[in-house]
Amino acid sequence: MVLKKNITPVLFGILLMFSFVSVAQTTKIEGRVVEQSNNQPLAYATVMLADKDTNKPISGTTTTEEGTFVLETETNNYYIKVSFIGFVTKDIRDFQVKNNSINLGTITLAEDAAQLDEVVVQAEVSRTQFKLDKRVFNVGKDISSTGMSALDVLNNVPSVNVNIEGAISLRGSSGVQVLINGKPSILTEDGGALGSITADMIESIEVITNPSAKYDAEGTSGIINIIIKKEERKGLNGSVSLNTGEPDNHSVGISLNRRSEKFNLFTQLGLGRRSYLRDSENINRNLETVTTLFNTGTDYRNEKFYNITLGTDYYLTPNDVFTLSGNFAYEVEDQPSNYNFQLFDEADALVSEWNRSEATDATNPKWQYELVYKKDFTDHEDHDLLLSATGNSFSKDQNSLFDDVTVSGEDRDAQQRTRTDFAEDNFTFKLDYMKPFSEQWSIETGAQYVMTDVSNDYEVEDWINGEFVTDTGLTNIFNYDQKVLGAYFSAAYEGEKWGLKGGLRLEQTDLKTLLETTNDANDQNYTNLFPSVHTSYKFSEAVSLQAGYSKRVYRPRMWDLNPFFNIRNSFSIRQGNPELQPEFTDSYEVTTILDIGKTSLNFGVYHRFTTDMIERITFLSEDNVSTTRPENIGTNSTVGIEFNTKYTPINWLTFNVDFNYNSFDREGTFESEVFDFKGDQWTSKLMAKFKLPANIDFEATGNYESEYKTLQGENDDIAFLDLGLRKKILNGKGVFSLGVRDAFASRYFKSFTAQGNSTNYTESTRGRFVTLGFSYGFGKGEAMEYSGGRRR
């Protein structure tokens, strides 16, 4: 195979890189960090070596789930600093070196009730930090997400929901921008593509419901920023994992990392195969002709994948770091489907029945590359300069054959063939600068330029008189070219009790789309200002208050604008709208944080007002074909409340609760039809974690999403349960894990739409997913519970 020939020299290159890293005489430092109040281990506490003369960091690590740590150094003029958010930092200057080894034993940290800059809700493994303009969900090893994707992890983050189709919403709104390491990515353009990021790869997830001027104005309901781990333990570290699951889900992953004083070299390899299936049912009723069309079926996505990531950090000086990394992934897809159609007349008599089958194959190469320079100035730890250039590309070569076979009644025999050549390139250039003038005052400024270039060559052919003939009405090339230039400035004051941050962002957008065959062009050029204000006040040790305002924009994506569609189900069609305009949102929120003993409660009230609201409208033709496309329709005003908490009644049981409720008022008109209506919706999540004997952990997460009105109908409620079990062996180096998503196969998506003289009912489900895995960490690596997905 060509692939094997290509991988062999890559592996040789990896080993060659590692061989260049020099190994000097080192001192080994180890110990264990626990809470002073209950002697429980502190997972993910920071252990840092600092220079005695300058107090600058030399190196560091974090503790394991058992509170233990090991690090090495080649220097000798240092002291040891142990810290964890919410606890008093401890400096250790008195220690003995024996045989190039330091054993610090058990280190106790006391809780710090006087910390004023943030409040931490400390979960058993995962935890949430509340900062001035965002919340940071630090991802632990939540068992139900083991072997699952970033979409599953997101579904466990407070305020975030992911529906059965992979669509992400924040506080019930789908206008959310998803970033990876603070930058746009190919993987975030399509929710399903986030399945290539696995749970073990994620360090933290930032939920920014009111982004400051530093961030892109894109995303009307806010920003979700996925921070990917980058291993930095010194020496050679690695991890290997094997996973299997049902439906068909098998993978192997290897991670290697080598760190010295000057270099950090890292690589990940993964390969595997997986299958997704979806059962669906559609009922189209034409009330004018009194006919009904039923169609039921199953479509599959069978995928083989191969990937490699290579990168290095080079420390030019302790304060100047260059990072160069690249990722290549290759997917081979097979997408069969089969649908049965039945047409009934006004007397419910069967008029005709036919089957429509599909055979689709596709190949998807993906590239991403990044160069980053970071400068840490010596006068203050937060005085930073960051320059980055990122490029990514994705292409798809897909061919499909559709075959309609008559079962009874009217002759429906037909064949269609489609071809898709898709290519997308994204380039992002970014500069960020932060300058503190004192412990209270600081500024941030920077600029960003994003270029997106997409071409979608789509052809449909019909079998006519013994040959395939191009359907010119459905065949075209759609080009999409968007450039966004942004610049921002913000200033912040953070005192002992009160903080204030204000900023302004300017963005200029240049968008061009073109349908080549018809020569239909749509050019948009607009410039907007996006202000933001955030403030916080600490009334007492137990009560803090945060408030914020920001203006946001949602720019239609390529698939929102492209008028052509997949004809898998030729009676249920989704297409884009080239004339679609951006929508703008003013967002306000006030959040109260109550710190009651070891329990922290987060209660918030928010309001969003959106103009040029984008809604999907469904039309049903006389021949029972339902077509859905986006349109700009009026305004939407949303008022909501949100509640999050974590409670540990006993040391082996922890509960995490997340609740969100909002009501909305829609006003709008489309083609002389009034779409004014009011409604509400709510979601809740309850996670229970149990520490069992024999080093076994068990976790159950229940989810509920209420029914809610839509522009033309309503969506049903959804309830589902995720389960997980984990067993550690070999002092935590090895981990067996079992995960069950949607344990009762109850995660159905159901919607009802009424438009004019027609109605449409849709129901779909993906069913239960079960995964079983084993992972093992070697060197100083940990078992990473890696399912073989692409690492970014």
Tab-separated table of N, CA and C in Angstrom, residues 392-498:
chain	number	residue	atom	x	y	z
A	392	ASN	N	-5.268	25.706	6.745
A	392	ASN	CA	-5.844	24.363	6.698
A	392	ASN	C	-6.622	24.206	5.403
A	393	SER	N	-6.677	22.985	4.957
A	393	SER	CA	-7.376	22.699	3.707
A	393	SER	C	-8.098	21.370	3.820
A	394	PHE	N	-9.190	21.289	3.098
A	394	PHE	CA	-10.012	20.084	3.093
A	394	PHE	C	-10.563	19.898	1.689
A	395	SER	N	-10.509	18.677	1.211
A	395	SER	CA	-11.097	18.400	-0.097
A	395	SER	C	-11.873	17.095	-0.035
A	396	LYS	N	-12.856	16.979	-0.914
A	396	LYS	CA	-13.696	15.786	-0.978
A	396	LYS	C	-13.931	15.414	-2.436
A	397	ASP	N	-13.670	14.163	-2.740
A	397	ASP	CA	-13.968	13.609	-4.057
A	397	ASP	C	-15.016	12.526	-3.839
A	398	GLN	N	-16.256	12.812	-4.221
A	398	GLN	CA	-17.369	11.920	-3.890
A	398	GLN	C	-18.178	11.568	-5.131
A	399	ASN	N	-18.564	10.295	-5.217
A	399	ASN	CA	-19.413	9.814	-6.306
A	399	ASN	C	-20.552	8.987	-5.728
A	400	SER	N	-21.759	9.198	-6.255
A	400	SER	CA	-22.942	8.501	-5.750
A	400	SER	C	-23.757	7.952	-6.910
A	401	LEU	N	-24.376	6.800	-6.657
A	401	LEU	CA	-25.300	6.198	-7.621
A	401	LEU	C	-26.606	5.898	-6.893
A	402	PHE	N	-27.724	6.427	-7.421
A	402	PHE	CA	-29.052	6.240	-6.831
A	402	PHE	C	-29.899	5.394	-7.784
A	403	ASP	N	-30.607	4.442	-7.187
A	403	ASP	CA	-31.397	3.514	-8.001
A	403	ASP	C	-32.803	3.418	-7.413
A	404	ASP	N	-33.811	3.865	-8.180
A	404	ASP	CA	-35.212	3.768	-7.769
A	404	ASP	C	-35.835	2.540	-8.425
A	405	VAL	N	-36.448	1.672	-7.600
A	405	VAL	CA	-37.058	0.428	-8.105
A	405	VAL	C	-38.518	0.384	-7.668
A	406	THR	N	-39.425	0.246	-8.626
A	406	THR	CA	-40.859	0.217	-8.338
A	406	THR	C	-41.240	-1.089	-7.637
A	407	VAL	N	-42.037	-0.954	-6.566
A	407	VAL	CA	-42.572	-2.124	-5.866
A	407	VAL	C	-43.990	-2.404	-6.341
A	408	SER	N	-44.793	-1.330	-6.431
A	408	SER	CA	-46.167	-1.484	-6.928
A	408	SER	C	-46.674	-0.140	-7.417
A	409	GLY	N	-47.749	-0.180	-8.221
A	409	GLY	CA	-48.367	1.047	-8.699
A	409	GLY	C	-47.584	1.715	-9.809
A	410	GLU	N	-47.645	3.045	-9.838
A	410	GLU	CA	-47.018	3.849	-10.885
A	410	GLU	C	-45.540	3.506	-11.052
A	411	ASP	N	-45.077	3.487	-12.297
A	411	ASP	CA	-43.691	3.155	-12.591
A	411	ASP	C	-42.767	4.250	-12.073
A	412	ARG	N	-41.877	3.899	-11.124
A	412	ARG	CA	-40.934	4.850	-10.543
A	412	ARG	C	-39.485	4.466	-10.847
A	413	ASP	N	-39.276	3.488	-11.710
A	413	ASP	CA	-37.910	3.054	-12.001
A	413	ASP	C	-37.090	4.220	-12.561
A	414	ALA	N	-35.905	4.436	-11.966
A	414	ALA	CA	-35.028	5.521	-12.427
A	414	ALA	C	-33.646	5.336	-11.825
A	415	GLN	N	-32.661	5.958	-12.477
A	415	GLN	CA	-31.305	5.986	-11.953
A	415	GLN	C	-30.760	7.398	-12.044
A	416	GLN	N	-29.998	7.775	-11.005
A	416	GLN	CA	-29.306	9.063	-11.002
A	416	GLN	C	-27.874	8.849	-10.538
A	417	ARG	N	-27.011	9.724	-11.010
A	417	ARG	CA	-25.608	9.660	-10.625
A	417	ARG	C	-25.139	11.077	-10.289
A	418	THR	N	-24.387	11.230	-9.195
A	418	THR	CA	-23.878	12.551	-8.824
A	418	THR	C	-22.357	12.488	-8.641
A	419	ARG	N	-21.733	13.635	-8.872
A	419	ARG	CA	-20.301	13.792	-8.667
A	419	ARG	C	-20.056	15.092	-7.918
A	420	THR	N	-19.232	15.040	-6.872
A	420	THR	CA	-18.900	16.233	-6.097
A	420	THR	C	-17.394	16.365	-5.991
A	421	ASP	N	-16.873	17.504	-6.441
A	421	ASP	CA	-15.474	17.866	-6.220
A	421	ASP	C	-15.476	19.126	-5.358
A	422	PHE	N	-15.069	18.956	-4.092
A	422	PHE	CA	-15.149	20.053	-3.133
A	422	PHE	C	-13.746	20.372	-2.634
A	423	ALA	N	-13.434	21.666	-2.507
A	423	ALA	CA	-12.128	22.084	-1.987
A	423	ALA	C	-12.307	23.359	-1.162
A	424	GLU	N	-11.702	23.366	0.011
A	424	GLU	CA	-11.770	24.549	0.886
A	424	GLU	C	-10.395	24.837	1.458
A	425	ASP	N	-10.001	26.107	1.424
A	425	ASP	CA	-8.734	26.559	2.005
A	425	ASP	C	-9.005	27.734	2.927
A	426	ASN	N	-8.376	27.686	4.117
A	426	ASN	CA	-8.507	28.761	5.096
A	426	ASN	C	-7.124	29.194	5.546
A	427	PHE	N	-6.924	30.508	5.654
A	427	PHE	CA	-5.669	31.050	6.155
A	427	PHE	C	-5.996	32.138	7.182
A	428	THR	N	-5.333	32.066	8.350
A	428	THR	CA	-5.567	33.021	9.425
A	428	THR	C	-4.237	33.583	9.897
A	429	PHE	N	-4.128	34.895	9.915
A	429	PHE	CA	-2.940	35.590	10.408
A	429	PHE	C	-3.377	36.451	11.594
A	430	LYS	N	-2.656	36.305	12.709
A	430	LYS	CA	-3.147	36.911	13.940
A	430	LYS	C	-1.997	37.500	14.743
A	431	LEU	N	-2.271	38.665	15.358
A	431	LEU	CA	-1.331	39.313	16.270
A	431	LEU	C	-2.086	39.719	17.523
A	432	ASP	N	-1.567	39.335	18.697
A	432	ASP	CA	-2.159	39.722	19.980
A	432	ASP	C	-1.059	40.243	20.887
A	433	TYR	N	-1.354	41.351	21.556
A	433	TYR	CA	-0.386	41.962	22.477
A	433	TYR	C	-1.097	42.360	23.760
A	434	MET	N	-0.530	41.954	24.910
A	434	MET	CA	-1.102	42.303	26.207
A	434	MET	C	-0.015	42.979	27.033
A	435	LYS	N	-0.366	44.126	27.647
A	435	LYS	CA	0.584	44.892	28.428
A	435	LYS	C	-0.028	45.317	29.756
A	436	PRO	N	0.417	44.751	30.878
A	436	PRO	CA	-0.008	45.246	32.196
A	436	PRO	C	0.847	46.451	32.594
A	437	PHE	N	0.200	47.489	33.084
A	437	PHE	CA	0.931	48.663	33.557
A	437	PHE	C	1.128	48.628	35.069
A	438	SER	N	0.300	47.816	35.726
A	438	SER	CA	0.406	47.613	37.171
A	438	SER	C	-0.361	46.342	37.487
A	439	GLU	N	-0.519	46.028	38.757
A	439	GLU	CA	-1.288	44.853	39.142
A	439	GLU	C	-2.771	45.043	38.850
A	440	GLN	N	-3.204	46.303	38.648
A	440	GLN	CA	-4.625	46.570	38.416
A	440	GLN	C	-4.938	46.908	36.956
A	441	TRP	N	-4.035	47.594	36.266
A	441	TRP	CA	-4.350	48.126	34.941
A	441	TRP	C	-3.621	47.348	33.845
A	442	SER	N	-4.333	47.086	32.734
A	442	SER	CA	-3.708	46.404	31.598
A	442	SER	C	-4.464	46.748	30.319
A	443	ILE	N	-3.804	46.541	29.185
A	443	ILE	CA	-4.455	46.731	27.887
A	443	ILE	C	-4.201	45.498	27.023
A	444	GLU	N	-5.087	45.292	26.055
A	444	GLU	CA	-4.923	44.252	25.030
A	444	GLU	C	-5.220	44.889	23.677
A	445	THR	N	-4.426	44.527	22.680
A	445	THR	CA	-4.683	45.028	21.343
A	445	THR	C	-4.175	43.995	20.337
A	446	GLY	N	-4.663	44.092	19.122
A	446	GLY	CA	-4.237	43.121	18.124
A	446	GLY	C	-5.035	43.239	16.841
A	447	ALA	N	-4.736	42.345	15.905
A	447	ALA	CA	-5.407	42.345	14.603
A	447	ALA	C	-5.448	40.921	14.070
A	448	GLN	N	-6.374	40.700	13.134
A	448	GLN	CA	-6.533	39.371	12.543
A	448	GLN	C	-7.029	39.511	11.109
A	449	TYR	N	-6.520	38.626	10.243
A	449	TYR	CA	-6.965	38.600	8.853
A	449	TYR	C	-7.267	37.150	8.499
A	450	VAL	N	-8.506	36.890	8.064
A	450	VAL	CA	-8.944	35.532	7.765
A	450	VAL	C	-9.401	35.469	6.311
A	451	MET	N	-8.857	34.512	5.555
A	451	MET	CA	-9.238	34.306	4.156
A	451	MET	C	-9.822	32.901	4.013
A	452	THR	N	-10.992	32.810	3.387
A	452	THR	CA	-11.654	31.535	3.145
A	452	THR	C	-12.015	31.435	1.677
A	453	ASP	N	-11.576	30.357	1.037
A	453	ASP	CA	-11.809	30.158	-0.393
A	453	ASP	C	-12.372	28.758	-0.596
A	454	VAL	N	-13.592	28.673	-1.175
A	454	VAL	CA	-14.266	27.389	-1.327
A	454	VAL	C	-14.782	27.250	-2.757
A	455	SER	N	-14.657	26.026	-3.290
A	455	SER	CA	-15.242	25.710	-4.589
A	455	SER	C	-15.958	24.376	-4.482
A	456	ASN	N	-17.219	24.359	-4.931
A	456	ASN	CA	-18.013	23.132	-4.902
A	456	ASN	C	-18.530	22.849	-6.319
A	457	ASP	N	-17.932	21.841	-6.962
A	457	ASP	CA	-18.307	21.433	-8.322
A	457	ASP	C	-19.255	20.247	-8.190
A	458	TYR	N	-20.529	20.468	-8.542
A	458	TYR	CA	-21.571	19.466	-8.297
A	458	TYR	C	-22.292	19.150	-9.603
A	459	GLU	N	-22.399	17.839	-9.920
A	459	GLU	CA	-23.053	17.416	-11.158
A	459	GLU	C	-24.053	16.304	-10.865
A	460	VAL	N	-25.237	16.416	-11.486
A	460	VAL	CA	-26.269	15.383	-11.394
A	460	VAL	C	-26.550	14.869	-12.805
A	461	GLU	N	-26.595	13.539	-12.931
A	461	GLU	CA	-26.893	12.920	-14.228
A	461	GLU	C	-28.074	11.959	-14.080
A	462	ASP	N	-28.969	11.967	-15.080
A	462	ASP	CA	-30.129	11.071	-15.103
A	462	ASP	C	-29.942	10.015	-16.186
A	463	TRP	N	-30.421	8.794	-15.909
A	463	TRP	CA	-30.345	7.692	-16.877
A	463	TRP	C	-31.508	7.818	-17.860
A	464	ILE	N	-31.198	8.202	-19.081
A	464	ILE	CA	-32.219	8.432	-20.114
A	464	ILE	C	-31.818	7.701	-21.386
A	465	ASN	N	-32.710	6.835	-21.852
A	465	ASN	CA	-32.500	6.113	-23.119
A	465	ASN	C	-31.141	5.407	-23.159
A	466	GLY	N	-30.816	4.741	-22.065
A	466	GLY	CA	-29.621	3.910	-22.052
A	466	GLY	C	-28.318	4.627	-21.785
A	467	GLU	N	-28.365	5.899	-21.372
A	467	GLU	CA	-27.131	6.605	-21.027
A	467	GLU	C	-27.414	7.689	-19.995
A	468	PHE	N	-26.343	8.098	-19.294
A	468	PHE	CA	-26.476	9.150	-18.299
A	468	PHE	C	-26.361	10.511	-18.985
A	469	VAL	N	-27.343	11.387	-18.697
A	469	VAL	CA	-27.404	12.724	-19.296
A	469	VAL	C	-27.371	13.751	-18.168
A	470	THR	N	-26.532	14.781	-18.296
A	470	THR	CA	-26.398	15.808	-17.258
A	470	THR	C	-27.690	16.592	-17.096
A	471	ASP	N	-28.134	16.730	-15.832
A	471	ASP	CA	-29.292	17.556	-15.490
A	471	ASP	C	-28.789	18.973	-15.250
A	472	THR	N	-28.945	19.830	-16.248
A	472	THR	CA	-28.383	21.184	-16.162
A	472	THR	C	-29.051	22.020	-15.082
A	473	GLY	N	-30.278	21.662	-14.713
A	473	GLY	CA	-30.965	22.423	-13.664
A	473	GLY	C	-30.407	22.176	-12.283
A	474	LEU	N	-29.711	21.063	-12.088
A	474	LEU	CA	-29.158	20.726	-10.777
A	474	LEU	C	-27.633	20.724	-10.766
A	475	THR	N	-27.006	21.048	-11.876
A	475	THR	CA	-25.550	20.988	-11.995
A	475	THR	C	-24.974	22.395	-12.042
A	476	ASN	N	-23.926	22.621	-11.221
A	476	ASN	CA	-23.303	23.934	-11.227
A	476	ASN	C	-22.020	23.896	-10.414
A	477	ILE	N	-21.241	24.952	-10.561
A	477	ILE	CA	-20.056	25.163	-9.723
A	477	ILE	C	-20.321	26.393	-8.872
A	478	PHE	N	-20.211	26.230	-7.550
A	478	PHE	CA	-20.467	27.330	-6.622
A	478	PHE	C	-19.145	27.734	-5.976
A	479	ASN	N	-18.770	29.014	-6.137
A	479	ASN	CA	-17.538	29.547	-5.559
A	479	ASN	C	-17.869	30.522	-4.427
A	480	TYR	N	-17.123	30.399	-3.358
A	480	TYR	CA	-17.340	31.211	-2.154
A	480	TYR	C	-15.992	31.765	-1.714
A	481	ASP	N	-15.896	33.097	-1.631
A	481	ASP	CA	-14.633	33.750	-1.267
A	481	ASP	C	-14.941	34.828	-0.234
A	482	GLN	N	-14.418	34.639	0.988
A	482	GLN	CA	-14.687	35.610	2.060
A	482	GLN	C	-13.376	36.031	2.716
A	483	LYS	N	-13.244	37.338	2.942
A	483	LYS	CA	-12.091	37.900	3.641
A	483	LYS	C	-12.601	38.794	4.762
A	484	VAL	N	-12.060	38.595	5.982
A	484	VAL	CA	-12.462	39.385	7.140
A	484	VAL	C	-11.211	39.958	7.797
A	485	LEU	N	-11.149	41.282	7.873
A	485	LEU	CA	-10.056	41.973	8.540
A	485	LEU	C	-10.583	42.578	9.828
A	486	GLY	N	-9.931	42.279	10.948
A	486	GLY	CA	-10.377	42.778	12.243
A	486	GLY	C	-9.234	43.386	13.029
A	487	ALA	N	-9.564	44.360	13.873
A	487	ALA	CA	-8.602	44.979	14.786
A	487	ALA	C	-9.341	45.333	16.068
A	488	TYR	N	-8.650	45.251	17.216
A	488	TYR	CA	-9.336	45.490	18.482
A	488	TYR	C	-8.418	46.189	19.479
A	489	PHE	N	-9.059	46.792	20.473
A	489	PHE	CA	-8.351	47.394	21.607
A	489	PHE	C	-9.256	47.278	22.823
A	490	SER	N	-8.676	46.876	23.955
A	490	SER	CA	-9.441	46.821	25.197
A	490	SER	C	-8.540	47.204	26.364
A	491	ALA	N	-9.149	47.709	27.412
A	491	ALA	CA	-8.440	48.083	28.633
A	491	ALA	C	-9.190	47.502	29.825
A	492	ALA	N	-8.434	47.112	30.849
A	492	ALA	CA	-9.047	46.452	32.006
A	492	ALA	C	-8.477	46.992	33.301
A	493	TYR	N	-9.343	47.061	34.320
A	493	TYR	CA	-8.946	47.378	35.694
A	493	TYR	C	-9.441	46.256	36.591
A	494	GLU	N	-8.548	45.670	37.392
A	494	GLU	CA	-8.924	44.616	38.324
A	494	GLU	C	-8.400	44.968	39.708
A	495	GLY	N	-9.332	45.388	40.572
A	495	GLY	CA	-8.979	45.708	41.948
A	495	GLY	C	-9.277	44.546	42.871
A	496	GLU	N	-9.187	44.798	44.171
A	496	GLU	CA	-9.424	43.738	45.141
A	496	GLU	C	-10.872	43.271	45.125
A	497	LYS	N	-11.803	44.202	44.934
A	497	LYS	CA	-13.217	43.832	44.924
A	497	LYS	C	-13.899	44.072	43.579
A	498	TRP	N	-13.405	45.025	42.817
A	498	TRP	CA	-14.131	45.440	41.614
A	498	TRP	C	-13.218	45.351	40.396
